[in-house]
JSON list of C-alpha atoms in Angstrom, two decimals:
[
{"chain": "W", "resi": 159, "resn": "UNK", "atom": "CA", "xyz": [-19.89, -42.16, 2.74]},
{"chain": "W", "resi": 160, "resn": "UNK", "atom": "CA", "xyz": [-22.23, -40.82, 0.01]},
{"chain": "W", "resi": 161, "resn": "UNK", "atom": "CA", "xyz": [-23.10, -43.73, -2.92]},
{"chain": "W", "resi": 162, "resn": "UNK", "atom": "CA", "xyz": [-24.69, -43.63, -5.75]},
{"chain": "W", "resi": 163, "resn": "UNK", "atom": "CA", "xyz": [-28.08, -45.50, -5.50]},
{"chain": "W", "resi": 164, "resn": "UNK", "atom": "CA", "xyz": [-30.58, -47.04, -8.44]},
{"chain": "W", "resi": 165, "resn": "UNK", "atom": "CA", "xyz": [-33.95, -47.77, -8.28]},
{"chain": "W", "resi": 166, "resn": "UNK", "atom": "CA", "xyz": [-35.77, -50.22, -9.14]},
{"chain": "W", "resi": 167, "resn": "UNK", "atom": "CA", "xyz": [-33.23, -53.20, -7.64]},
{"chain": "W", "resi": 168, "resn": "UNK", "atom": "CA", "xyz": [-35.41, -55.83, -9.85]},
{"chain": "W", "resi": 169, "resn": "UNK", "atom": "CA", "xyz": [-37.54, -54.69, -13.18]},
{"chain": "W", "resi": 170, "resn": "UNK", "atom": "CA", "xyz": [-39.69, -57.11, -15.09]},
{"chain": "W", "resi": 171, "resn": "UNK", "atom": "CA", "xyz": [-41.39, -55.94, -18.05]},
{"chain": "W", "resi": 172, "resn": "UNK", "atom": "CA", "xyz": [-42.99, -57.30, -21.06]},
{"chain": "W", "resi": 173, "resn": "UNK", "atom": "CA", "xyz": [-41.09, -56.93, -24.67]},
{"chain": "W", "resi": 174, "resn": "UNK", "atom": "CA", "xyz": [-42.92, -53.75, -26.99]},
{"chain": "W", "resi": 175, "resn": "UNK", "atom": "CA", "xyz": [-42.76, -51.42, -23.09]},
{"chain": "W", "resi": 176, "resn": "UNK", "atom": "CA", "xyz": [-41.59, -48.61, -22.04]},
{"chain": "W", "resi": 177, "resn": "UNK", "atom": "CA", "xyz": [-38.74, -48.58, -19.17]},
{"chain": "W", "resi": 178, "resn": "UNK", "atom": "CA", "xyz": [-37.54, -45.51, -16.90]},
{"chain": "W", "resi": 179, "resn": "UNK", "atom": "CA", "xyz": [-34.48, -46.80, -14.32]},
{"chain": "W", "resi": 180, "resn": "UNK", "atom": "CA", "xyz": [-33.93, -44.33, -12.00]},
{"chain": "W", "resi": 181, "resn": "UNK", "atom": "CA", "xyz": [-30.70, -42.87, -10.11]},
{"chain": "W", "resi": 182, "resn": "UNK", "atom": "CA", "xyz": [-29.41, -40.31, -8.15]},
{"chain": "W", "resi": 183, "resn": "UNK", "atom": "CA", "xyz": [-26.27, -39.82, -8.47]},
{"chain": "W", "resi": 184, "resn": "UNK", "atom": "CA", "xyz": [-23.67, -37.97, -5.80]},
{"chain": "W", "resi": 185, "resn": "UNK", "atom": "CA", "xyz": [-24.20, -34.78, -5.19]},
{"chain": "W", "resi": 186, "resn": "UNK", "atom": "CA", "xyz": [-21.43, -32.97, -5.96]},
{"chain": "W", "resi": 187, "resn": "UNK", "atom": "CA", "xyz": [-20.52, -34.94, -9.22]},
{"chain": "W", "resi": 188, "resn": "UNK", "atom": "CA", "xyz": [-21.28, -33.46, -12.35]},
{"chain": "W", "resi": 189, "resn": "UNK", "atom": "CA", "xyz": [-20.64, -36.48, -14.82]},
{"chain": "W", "resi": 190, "resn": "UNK", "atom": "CA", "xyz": [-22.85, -39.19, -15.31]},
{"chain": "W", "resi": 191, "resn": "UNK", "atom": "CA", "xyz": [-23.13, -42.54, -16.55]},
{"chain": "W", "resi": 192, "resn": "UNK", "atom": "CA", "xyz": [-24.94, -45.80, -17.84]},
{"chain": "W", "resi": 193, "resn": "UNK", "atom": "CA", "xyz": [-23.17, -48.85, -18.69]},
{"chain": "W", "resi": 194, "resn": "UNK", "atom": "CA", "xyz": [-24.63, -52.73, -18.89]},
{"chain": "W", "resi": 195, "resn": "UNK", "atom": "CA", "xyz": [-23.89, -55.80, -18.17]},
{"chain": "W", "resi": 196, "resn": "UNK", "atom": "CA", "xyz": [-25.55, -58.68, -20.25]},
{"chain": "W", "resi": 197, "resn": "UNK", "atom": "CA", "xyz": [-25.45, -61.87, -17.95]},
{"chain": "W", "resi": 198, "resn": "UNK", "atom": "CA", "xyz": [-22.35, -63.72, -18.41]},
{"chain": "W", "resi": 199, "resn": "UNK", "atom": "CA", "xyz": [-20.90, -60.52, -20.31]},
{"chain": "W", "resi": 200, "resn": "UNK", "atom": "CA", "xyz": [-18.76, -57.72, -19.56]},
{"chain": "W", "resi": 201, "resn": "UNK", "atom": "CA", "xyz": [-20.12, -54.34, -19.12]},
{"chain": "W", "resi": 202, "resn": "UNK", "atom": "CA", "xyz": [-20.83, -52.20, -22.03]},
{"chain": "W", "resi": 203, "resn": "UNK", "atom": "CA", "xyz": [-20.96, -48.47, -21.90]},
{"chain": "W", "resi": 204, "resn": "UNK", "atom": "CA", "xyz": [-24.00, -47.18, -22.80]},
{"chain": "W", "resi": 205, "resn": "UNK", "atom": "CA", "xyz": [-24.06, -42.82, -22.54]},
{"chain": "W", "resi": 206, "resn": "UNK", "atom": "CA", "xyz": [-22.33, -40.12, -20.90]},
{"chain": "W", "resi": 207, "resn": "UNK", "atom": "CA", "xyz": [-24.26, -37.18, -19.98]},
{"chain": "W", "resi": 208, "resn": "UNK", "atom": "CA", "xyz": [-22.63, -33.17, -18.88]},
{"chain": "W", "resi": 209, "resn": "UNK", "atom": "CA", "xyz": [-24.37, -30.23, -18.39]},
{"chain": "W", "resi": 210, "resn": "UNK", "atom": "CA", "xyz": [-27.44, -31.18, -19.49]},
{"chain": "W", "resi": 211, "resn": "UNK", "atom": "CA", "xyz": [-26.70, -32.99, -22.74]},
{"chain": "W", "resi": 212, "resn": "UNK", "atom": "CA", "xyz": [-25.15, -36.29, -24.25]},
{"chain": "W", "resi": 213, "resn": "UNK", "atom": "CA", "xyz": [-21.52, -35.82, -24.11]},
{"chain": "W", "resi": 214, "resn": "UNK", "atom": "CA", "xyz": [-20.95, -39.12, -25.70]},
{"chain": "W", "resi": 215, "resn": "UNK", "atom": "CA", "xyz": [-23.19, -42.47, -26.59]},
{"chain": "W", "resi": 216, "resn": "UNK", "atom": "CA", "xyz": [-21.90, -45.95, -27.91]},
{"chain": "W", "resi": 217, "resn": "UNK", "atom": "CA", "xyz": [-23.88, -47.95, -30.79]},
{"chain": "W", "resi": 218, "resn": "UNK", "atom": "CA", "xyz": [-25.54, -49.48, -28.62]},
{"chain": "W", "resi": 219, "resn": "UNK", "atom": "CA", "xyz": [-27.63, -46.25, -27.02]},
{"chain": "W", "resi": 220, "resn": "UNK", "atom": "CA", "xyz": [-29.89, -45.91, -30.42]},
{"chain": "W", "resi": 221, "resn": "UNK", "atom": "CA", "xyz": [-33.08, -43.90, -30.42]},
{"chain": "W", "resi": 222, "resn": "UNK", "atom": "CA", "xyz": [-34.89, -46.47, -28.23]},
{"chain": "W", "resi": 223, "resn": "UNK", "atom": "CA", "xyz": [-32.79, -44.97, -25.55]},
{"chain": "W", "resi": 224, "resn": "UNK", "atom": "CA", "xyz": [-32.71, -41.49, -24.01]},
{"chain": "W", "resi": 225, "resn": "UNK", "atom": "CA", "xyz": [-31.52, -39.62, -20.48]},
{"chain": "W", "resi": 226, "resn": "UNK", "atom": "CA", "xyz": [-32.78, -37.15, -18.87]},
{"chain": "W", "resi": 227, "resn": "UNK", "atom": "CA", "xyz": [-31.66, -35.16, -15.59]},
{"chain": "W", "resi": 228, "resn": "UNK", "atom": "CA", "xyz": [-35.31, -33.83, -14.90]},
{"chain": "W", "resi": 229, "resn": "UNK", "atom": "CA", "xyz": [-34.99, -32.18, -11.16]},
{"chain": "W", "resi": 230, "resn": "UNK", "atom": "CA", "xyz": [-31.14, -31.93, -10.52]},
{"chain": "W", "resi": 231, "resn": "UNK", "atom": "CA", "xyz": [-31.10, -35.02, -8.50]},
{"chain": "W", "resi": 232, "resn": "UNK", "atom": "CA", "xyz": [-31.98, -37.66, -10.62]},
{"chain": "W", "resi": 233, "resn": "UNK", "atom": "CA", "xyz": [-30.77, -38.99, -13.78]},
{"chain": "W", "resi": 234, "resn": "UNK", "atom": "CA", "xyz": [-32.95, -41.51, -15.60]},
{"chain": "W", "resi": 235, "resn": "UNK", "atom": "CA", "xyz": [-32.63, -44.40, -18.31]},
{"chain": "W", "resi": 236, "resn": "UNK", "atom": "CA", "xyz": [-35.39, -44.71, -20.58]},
{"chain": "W", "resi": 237, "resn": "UNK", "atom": "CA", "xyz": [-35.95, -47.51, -22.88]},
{"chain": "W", "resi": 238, "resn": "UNK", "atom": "CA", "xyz": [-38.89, -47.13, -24.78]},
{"chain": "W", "resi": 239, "resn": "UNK", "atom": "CA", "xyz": [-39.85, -49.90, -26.48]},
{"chain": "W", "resi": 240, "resn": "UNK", "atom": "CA", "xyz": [-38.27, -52.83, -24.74]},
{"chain": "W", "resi": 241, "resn": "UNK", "atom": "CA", "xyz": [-36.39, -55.81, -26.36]},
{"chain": "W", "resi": 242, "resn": "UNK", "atom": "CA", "xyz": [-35.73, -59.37, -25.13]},
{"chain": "W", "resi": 243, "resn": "UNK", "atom": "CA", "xyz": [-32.19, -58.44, -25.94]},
{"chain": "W", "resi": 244, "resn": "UNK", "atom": "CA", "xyz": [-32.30, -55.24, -23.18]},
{"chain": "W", "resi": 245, "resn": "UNK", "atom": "CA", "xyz": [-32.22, -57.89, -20.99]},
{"chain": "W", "resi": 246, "resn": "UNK", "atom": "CA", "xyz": [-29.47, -57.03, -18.66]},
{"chain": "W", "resi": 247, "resn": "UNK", "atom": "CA", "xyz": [-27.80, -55.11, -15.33]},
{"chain": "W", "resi": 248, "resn": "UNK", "atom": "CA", "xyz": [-27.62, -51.31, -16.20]},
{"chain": "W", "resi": 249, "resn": "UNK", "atom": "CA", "xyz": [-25.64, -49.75, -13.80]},
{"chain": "W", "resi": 250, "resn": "UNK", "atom": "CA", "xyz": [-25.37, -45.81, -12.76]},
{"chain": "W", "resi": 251, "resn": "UNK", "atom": "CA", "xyz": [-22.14, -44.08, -12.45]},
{"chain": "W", "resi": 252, "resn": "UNK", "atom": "CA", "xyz": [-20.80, -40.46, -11.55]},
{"chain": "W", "resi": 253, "resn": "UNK", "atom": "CA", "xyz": [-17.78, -38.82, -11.01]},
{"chain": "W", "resi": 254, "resn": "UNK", "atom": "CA", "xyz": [-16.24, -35.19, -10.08]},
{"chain": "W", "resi": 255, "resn": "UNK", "atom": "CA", "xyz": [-14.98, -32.76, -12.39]},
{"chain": "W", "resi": 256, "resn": "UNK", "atom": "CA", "xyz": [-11.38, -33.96, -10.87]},
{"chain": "W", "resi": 257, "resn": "UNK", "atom": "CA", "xyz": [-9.56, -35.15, -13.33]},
{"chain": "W", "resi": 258, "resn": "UNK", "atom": "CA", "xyz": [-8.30, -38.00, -11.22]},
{"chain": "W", "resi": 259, "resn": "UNK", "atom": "CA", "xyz": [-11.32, -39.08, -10.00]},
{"chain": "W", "resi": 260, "resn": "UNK", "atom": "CA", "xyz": [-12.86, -42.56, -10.38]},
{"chain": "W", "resi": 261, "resn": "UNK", "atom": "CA", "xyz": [-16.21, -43.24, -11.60]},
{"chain": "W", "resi": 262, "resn": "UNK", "atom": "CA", "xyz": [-18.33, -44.54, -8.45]},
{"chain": "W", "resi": 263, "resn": "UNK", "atom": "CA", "xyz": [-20.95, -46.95, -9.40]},
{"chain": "W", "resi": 264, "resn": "UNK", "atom": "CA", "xyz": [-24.63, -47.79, -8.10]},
{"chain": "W", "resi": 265, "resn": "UNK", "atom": "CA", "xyz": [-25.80, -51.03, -7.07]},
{"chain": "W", "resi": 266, "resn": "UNK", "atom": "CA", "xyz": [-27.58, -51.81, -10.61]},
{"chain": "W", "resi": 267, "resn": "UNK", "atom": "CA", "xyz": [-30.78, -52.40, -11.59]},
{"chain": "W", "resi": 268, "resn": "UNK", "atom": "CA", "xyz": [-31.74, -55.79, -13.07]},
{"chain": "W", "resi": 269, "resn": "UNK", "atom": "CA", "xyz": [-34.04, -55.35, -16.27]},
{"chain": "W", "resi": 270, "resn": "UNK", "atom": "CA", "xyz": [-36.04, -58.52, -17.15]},
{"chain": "W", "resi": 271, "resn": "UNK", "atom": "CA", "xyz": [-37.60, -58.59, -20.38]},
{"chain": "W", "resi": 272, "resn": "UNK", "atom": "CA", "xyz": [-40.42, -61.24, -21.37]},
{"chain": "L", "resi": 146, "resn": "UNK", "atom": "CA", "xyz": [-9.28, -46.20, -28.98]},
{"chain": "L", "resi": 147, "resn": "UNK", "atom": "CA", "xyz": [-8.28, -47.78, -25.53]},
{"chain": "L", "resi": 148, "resn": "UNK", "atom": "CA", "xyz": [-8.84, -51.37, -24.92]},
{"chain": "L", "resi": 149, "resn": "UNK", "atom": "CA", "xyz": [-7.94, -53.44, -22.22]},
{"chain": "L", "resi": 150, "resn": "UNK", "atom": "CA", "xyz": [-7.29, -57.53, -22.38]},
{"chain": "L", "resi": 151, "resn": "UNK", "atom": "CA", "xyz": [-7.71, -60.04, -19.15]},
{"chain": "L", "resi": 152, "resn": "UNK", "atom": "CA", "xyz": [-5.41, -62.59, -20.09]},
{"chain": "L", "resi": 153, "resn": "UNK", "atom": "CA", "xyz": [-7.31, -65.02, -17.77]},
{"chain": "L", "resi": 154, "resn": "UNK", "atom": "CA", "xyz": [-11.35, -66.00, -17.60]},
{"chain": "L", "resi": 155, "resn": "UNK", "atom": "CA", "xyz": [-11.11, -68.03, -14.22]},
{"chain": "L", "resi": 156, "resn": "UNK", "atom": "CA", "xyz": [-8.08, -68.37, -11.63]},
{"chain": "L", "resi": 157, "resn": "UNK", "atom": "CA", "xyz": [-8.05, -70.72, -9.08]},
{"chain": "L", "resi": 158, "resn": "UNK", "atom": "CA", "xyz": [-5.79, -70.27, -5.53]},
{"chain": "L", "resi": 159, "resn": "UNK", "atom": "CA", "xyz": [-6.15, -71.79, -2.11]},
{"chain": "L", "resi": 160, "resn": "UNK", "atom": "CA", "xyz": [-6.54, -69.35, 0.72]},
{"chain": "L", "resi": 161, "resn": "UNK", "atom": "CA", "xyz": [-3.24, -68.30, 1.77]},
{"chain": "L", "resi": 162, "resn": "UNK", "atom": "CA", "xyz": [-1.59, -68.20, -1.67]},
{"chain": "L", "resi": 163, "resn": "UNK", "atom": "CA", "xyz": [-0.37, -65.36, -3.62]},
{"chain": "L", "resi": 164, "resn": "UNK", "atom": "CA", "xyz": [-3.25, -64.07, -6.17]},
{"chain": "L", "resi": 165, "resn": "UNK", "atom": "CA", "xyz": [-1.89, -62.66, -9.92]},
{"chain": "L", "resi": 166, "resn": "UNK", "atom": "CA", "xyz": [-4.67, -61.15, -11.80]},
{"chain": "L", "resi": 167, "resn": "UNK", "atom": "CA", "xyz": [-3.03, -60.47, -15.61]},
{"chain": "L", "resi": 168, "resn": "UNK", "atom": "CA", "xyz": [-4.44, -57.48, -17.66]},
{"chain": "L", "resi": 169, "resn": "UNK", "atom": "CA", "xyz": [-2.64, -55.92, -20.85]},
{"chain": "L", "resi": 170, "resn": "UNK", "atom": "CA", "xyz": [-3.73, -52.92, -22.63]},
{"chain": "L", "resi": 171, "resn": "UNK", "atom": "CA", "xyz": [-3.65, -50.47, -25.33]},
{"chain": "L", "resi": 172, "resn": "UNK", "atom": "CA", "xyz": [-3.27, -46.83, -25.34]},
{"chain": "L", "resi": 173, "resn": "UNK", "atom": "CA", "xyz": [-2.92, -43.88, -27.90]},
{"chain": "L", "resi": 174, "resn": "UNK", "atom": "CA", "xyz": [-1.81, -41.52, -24.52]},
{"chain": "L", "resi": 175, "resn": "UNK", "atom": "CA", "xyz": [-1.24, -42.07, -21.44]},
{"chain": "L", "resi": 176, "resn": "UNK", "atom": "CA", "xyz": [-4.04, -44.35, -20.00]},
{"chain": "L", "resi": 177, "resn": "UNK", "atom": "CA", "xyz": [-5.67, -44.15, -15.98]},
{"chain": "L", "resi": 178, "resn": "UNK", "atom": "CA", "xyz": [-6.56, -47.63, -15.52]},
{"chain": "L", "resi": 179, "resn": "UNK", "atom": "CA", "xyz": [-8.34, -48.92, -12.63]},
{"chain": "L", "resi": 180, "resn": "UNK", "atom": "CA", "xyz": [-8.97, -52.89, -11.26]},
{"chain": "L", "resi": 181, "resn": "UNK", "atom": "CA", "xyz": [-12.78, -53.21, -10.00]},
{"chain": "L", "resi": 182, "resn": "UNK", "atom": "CA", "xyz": [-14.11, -56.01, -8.49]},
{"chain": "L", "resi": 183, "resn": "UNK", "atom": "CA", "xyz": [-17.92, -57.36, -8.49]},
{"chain": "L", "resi": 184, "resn": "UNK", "atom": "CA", "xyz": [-19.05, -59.34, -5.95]},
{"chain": "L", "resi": 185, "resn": "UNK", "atom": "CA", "xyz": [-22.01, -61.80, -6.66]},
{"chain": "L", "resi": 186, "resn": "UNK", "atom": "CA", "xyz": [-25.39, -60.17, -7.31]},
{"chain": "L", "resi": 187, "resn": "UNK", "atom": "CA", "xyz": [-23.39, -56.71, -6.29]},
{"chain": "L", "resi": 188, "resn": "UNK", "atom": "CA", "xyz": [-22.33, -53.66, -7.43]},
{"chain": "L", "resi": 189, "resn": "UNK", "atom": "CA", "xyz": [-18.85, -53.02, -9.07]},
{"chain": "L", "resi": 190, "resn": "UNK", "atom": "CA", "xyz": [-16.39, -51.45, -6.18]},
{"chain": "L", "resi": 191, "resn": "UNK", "atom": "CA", "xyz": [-13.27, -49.93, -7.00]},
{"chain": "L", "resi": 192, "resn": "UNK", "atom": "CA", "xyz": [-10.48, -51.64, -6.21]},
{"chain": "L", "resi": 193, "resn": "UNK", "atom": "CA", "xyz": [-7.79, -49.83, -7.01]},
{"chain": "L", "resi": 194, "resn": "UNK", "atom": "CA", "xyz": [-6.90, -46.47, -9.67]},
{"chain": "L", "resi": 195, "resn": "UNK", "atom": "CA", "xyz": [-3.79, -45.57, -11.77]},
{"chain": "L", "resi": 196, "resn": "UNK", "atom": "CA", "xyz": [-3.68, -42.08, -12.92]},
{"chain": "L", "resi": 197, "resn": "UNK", "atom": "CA", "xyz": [0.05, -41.33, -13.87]},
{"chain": "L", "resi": 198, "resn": "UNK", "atom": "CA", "xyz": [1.50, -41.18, -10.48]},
{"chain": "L", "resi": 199, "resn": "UNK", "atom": "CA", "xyz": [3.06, -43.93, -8.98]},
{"chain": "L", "resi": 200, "resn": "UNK", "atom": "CA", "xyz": [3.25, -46.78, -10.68]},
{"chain": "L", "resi": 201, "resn": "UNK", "atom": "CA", "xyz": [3.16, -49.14, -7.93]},
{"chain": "L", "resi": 202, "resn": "UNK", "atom": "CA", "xyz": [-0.34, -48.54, -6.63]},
{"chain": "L", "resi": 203, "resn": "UNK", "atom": "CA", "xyz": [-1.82, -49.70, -3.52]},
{"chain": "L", "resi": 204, "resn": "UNK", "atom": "CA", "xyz": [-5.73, -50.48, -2.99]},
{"chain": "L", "resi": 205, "resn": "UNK", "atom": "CA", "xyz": [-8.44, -51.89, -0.66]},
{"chain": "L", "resi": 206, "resn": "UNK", "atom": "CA", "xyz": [-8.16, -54.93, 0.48]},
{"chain": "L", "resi": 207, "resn": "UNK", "atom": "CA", "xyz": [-4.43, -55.43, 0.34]},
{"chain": "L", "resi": 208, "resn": "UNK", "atom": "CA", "xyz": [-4.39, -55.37, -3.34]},
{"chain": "L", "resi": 209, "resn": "UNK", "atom": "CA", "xyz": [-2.35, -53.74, -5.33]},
{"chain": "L", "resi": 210, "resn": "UNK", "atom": "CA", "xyz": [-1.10, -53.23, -9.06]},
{"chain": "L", "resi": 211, "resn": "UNK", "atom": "CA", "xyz": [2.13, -52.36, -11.06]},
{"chain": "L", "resi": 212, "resn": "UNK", "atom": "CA", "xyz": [2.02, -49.85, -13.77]},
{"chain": "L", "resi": 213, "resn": "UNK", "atom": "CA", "xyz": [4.60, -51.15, -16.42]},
{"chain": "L", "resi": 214, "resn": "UNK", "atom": "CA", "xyz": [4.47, -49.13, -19.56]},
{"chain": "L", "resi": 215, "resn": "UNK", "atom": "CA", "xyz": [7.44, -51.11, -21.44]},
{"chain": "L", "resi": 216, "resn": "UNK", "atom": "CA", "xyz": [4.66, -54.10, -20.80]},
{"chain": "L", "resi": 217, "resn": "UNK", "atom": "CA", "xyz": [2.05, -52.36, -21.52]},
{"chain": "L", "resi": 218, "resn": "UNK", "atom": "CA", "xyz": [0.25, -54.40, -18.30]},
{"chain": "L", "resi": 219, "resn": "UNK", "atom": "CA", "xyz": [-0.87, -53.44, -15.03]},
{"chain": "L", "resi": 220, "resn": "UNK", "atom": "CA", "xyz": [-1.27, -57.09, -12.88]},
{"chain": "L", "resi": 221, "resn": "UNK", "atom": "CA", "xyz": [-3.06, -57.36, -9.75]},
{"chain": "L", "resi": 222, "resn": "UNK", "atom": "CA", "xyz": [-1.73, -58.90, -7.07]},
{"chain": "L", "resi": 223, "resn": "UNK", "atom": "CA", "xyz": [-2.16, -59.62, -3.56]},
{"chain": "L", "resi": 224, "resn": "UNK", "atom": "CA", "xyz": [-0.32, -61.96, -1.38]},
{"chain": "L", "resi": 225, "resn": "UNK", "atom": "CA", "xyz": [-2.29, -63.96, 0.78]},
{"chain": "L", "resi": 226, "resn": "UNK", "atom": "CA", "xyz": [-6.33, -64.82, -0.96]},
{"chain": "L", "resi": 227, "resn": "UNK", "atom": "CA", "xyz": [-8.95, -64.52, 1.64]},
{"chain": "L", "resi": 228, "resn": "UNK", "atom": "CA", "xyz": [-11.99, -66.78, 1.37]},
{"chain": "L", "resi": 229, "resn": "UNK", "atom": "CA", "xyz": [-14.00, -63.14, 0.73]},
{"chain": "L", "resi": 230, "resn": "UNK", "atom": "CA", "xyz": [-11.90, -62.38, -2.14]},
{"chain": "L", "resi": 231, "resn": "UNK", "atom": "CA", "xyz": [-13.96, -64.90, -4.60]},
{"chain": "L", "resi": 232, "resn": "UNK", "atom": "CA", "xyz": [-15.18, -62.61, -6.96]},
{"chain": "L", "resi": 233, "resn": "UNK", "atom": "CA", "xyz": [-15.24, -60.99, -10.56]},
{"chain": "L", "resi": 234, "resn": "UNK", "atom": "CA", "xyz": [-12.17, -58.62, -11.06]},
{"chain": "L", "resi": 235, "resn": "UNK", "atom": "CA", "xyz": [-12.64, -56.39, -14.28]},
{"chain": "L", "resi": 236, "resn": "UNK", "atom": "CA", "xyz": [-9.59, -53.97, -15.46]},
{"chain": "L", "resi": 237, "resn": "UNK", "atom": "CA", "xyz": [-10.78, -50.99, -16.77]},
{"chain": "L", "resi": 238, "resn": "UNK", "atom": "CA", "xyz": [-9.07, -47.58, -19.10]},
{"chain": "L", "resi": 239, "resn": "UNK", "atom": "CA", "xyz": [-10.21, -44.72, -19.59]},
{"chain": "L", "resi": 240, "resn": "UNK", "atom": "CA", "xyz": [-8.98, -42.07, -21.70]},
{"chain": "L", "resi": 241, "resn": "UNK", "atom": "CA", "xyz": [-8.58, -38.38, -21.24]},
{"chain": "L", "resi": 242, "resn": "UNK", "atom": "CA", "xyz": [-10.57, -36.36, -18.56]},
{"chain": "L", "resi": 243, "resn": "UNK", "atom": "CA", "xyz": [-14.14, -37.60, -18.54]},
{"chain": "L", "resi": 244, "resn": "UNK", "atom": "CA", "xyz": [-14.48, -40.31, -20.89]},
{"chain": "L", "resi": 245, "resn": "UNK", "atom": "CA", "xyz": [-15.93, -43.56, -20.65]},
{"chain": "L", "resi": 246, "resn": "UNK", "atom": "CA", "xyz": [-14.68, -46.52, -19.40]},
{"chain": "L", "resi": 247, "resn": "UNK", "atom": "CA", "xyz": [-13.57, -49.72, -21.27]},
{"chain": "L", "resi": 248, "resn": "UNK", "atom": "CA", "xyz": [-13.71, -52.59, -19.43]},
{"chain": "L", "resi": 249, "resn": "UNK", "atom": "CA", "xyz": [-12.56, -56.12, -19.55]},
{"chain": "L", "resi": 250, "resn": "UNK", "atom": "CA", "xyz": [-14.17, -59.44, -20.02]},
{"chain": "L", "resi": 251, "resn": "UNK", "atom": "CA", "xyz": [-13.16, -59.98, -15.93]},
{"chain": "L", "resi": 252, "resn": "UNK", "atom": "CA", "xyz": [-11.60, -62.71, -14.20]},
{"chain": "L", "resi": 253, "resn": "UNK", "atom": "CA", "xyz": [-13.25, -65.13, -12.26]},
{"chain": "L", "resi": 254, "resn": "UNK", "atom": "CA", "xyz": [-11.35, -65.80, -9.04]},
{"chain": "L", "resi": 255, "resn": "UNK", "atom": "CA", "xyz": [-12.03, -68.85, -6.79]},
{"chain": "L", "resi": 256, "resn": "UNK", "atom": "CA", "xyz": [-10.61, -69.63, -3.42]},
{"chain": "L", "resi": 257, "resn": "UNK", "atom": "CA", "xyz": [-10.67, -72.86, -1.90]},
{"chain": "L", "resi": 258, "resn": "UNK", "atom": "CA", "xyz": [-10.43, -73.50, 1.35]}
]
């Protein structure tokens, strides 16, 4: 069954650097995702991202953030000047244009700020 | 603006016993709302999805979850708790078409042997 997948699993970085988290999404989905998860917290969406542009980004996505779907395959997280407080699990999604369709989720990728 | 509220930050059951998993929300429109569940140092999975068909929906795992719109709720349920089911469960809207999703502050469920 296809999956969404994220790399890296585990990323430790020091606070002032820059971030990319990586995913590729299924292929056939057209909507994507990032939403986090502060330990202990719920998970907080982050941006939303169709045909090439930001369809829709909370508070919390401020210009320290961006996306990018550079080759058609992947669709990247960057954090460029990291934060204690970006500590977190940022998880991919992606869904079909269906209407009923769920959002299916990657495995995360653990950020570790310092 | 959707929202959804886990009435619940931990249940406990025994293995064997029924599981209830409470979760209210709010809705300008007609909501799709959708139980995932987050296993530890894992992914989210879905669990189960309503989208404005039946409102008696069945998922993996032997869960399933009642729509009631006079209730404004949509409980998850399943009868007998396995030992595998100890997890986070998080109840989740979404609005219209592709929008995000609004998730709650999950439920902790233990099972005891």
């Amino acid at each position: 069954e296809p999956e969404v997948t994220q790399t890296p699993s585990h990323q430790v970085t020091q606070m002032g650097q820059e971030v990319i988290l990586r995913c590729v999404p299924i292929s056939n989905h057209l909507y994507f995702y990032w939403y986090r998860q502060i330990l202990g917290q719920k998970v907080e969406f982050l941006v939303s991202f169709y045909n090439n542009e930001i369809s829709e980004k909370s508070e919390i996505f401020d210009d320290q953030f961006s996306v990018e779907r550079p080759d058609g395959s992947n669709f990247t997280l960057k954090i460029r000047s990291t934060k204690l407080e970006d500590s977190a699990m940022y998880f991919c999604a992606s869904t079909t244009p269906d209407r009923e369709s769920e959002q299916y989720f990657g495995p995360g990728t653990r950020l570790t700020v310092t | 603006a959707q929202s959804v509220t886990q009435l619940d930050s931990h249940v406990s059951v025994s293995e064997g016993t029924p599981v209830l998993l409470r979760c209210n929300y709010s809705s300008s429109y007609s909501p799709s709302l959708f139980w995932y569940v987050q296993h530890p140092n894992k992914g989210l999975q879905l669990l189960l999805k309503y989208t404005s068909a039946a409102t008696l929906v069945k998922g993996i795992n032997g869960f399933e979850a009642e729509f009631k719109k006079s209730e404004t709720s949509f409980h998850l349920t399943k009868p007998s708790a396995h030992m595998s089911d100890a997890a986070e469960y998080f109840c989740v809207v979404r609005g219209t078409g592709f929008q995000k999703l609004v998730f709650g502050t999950g439920t902790r469920l233990l099972v005891s042997p």
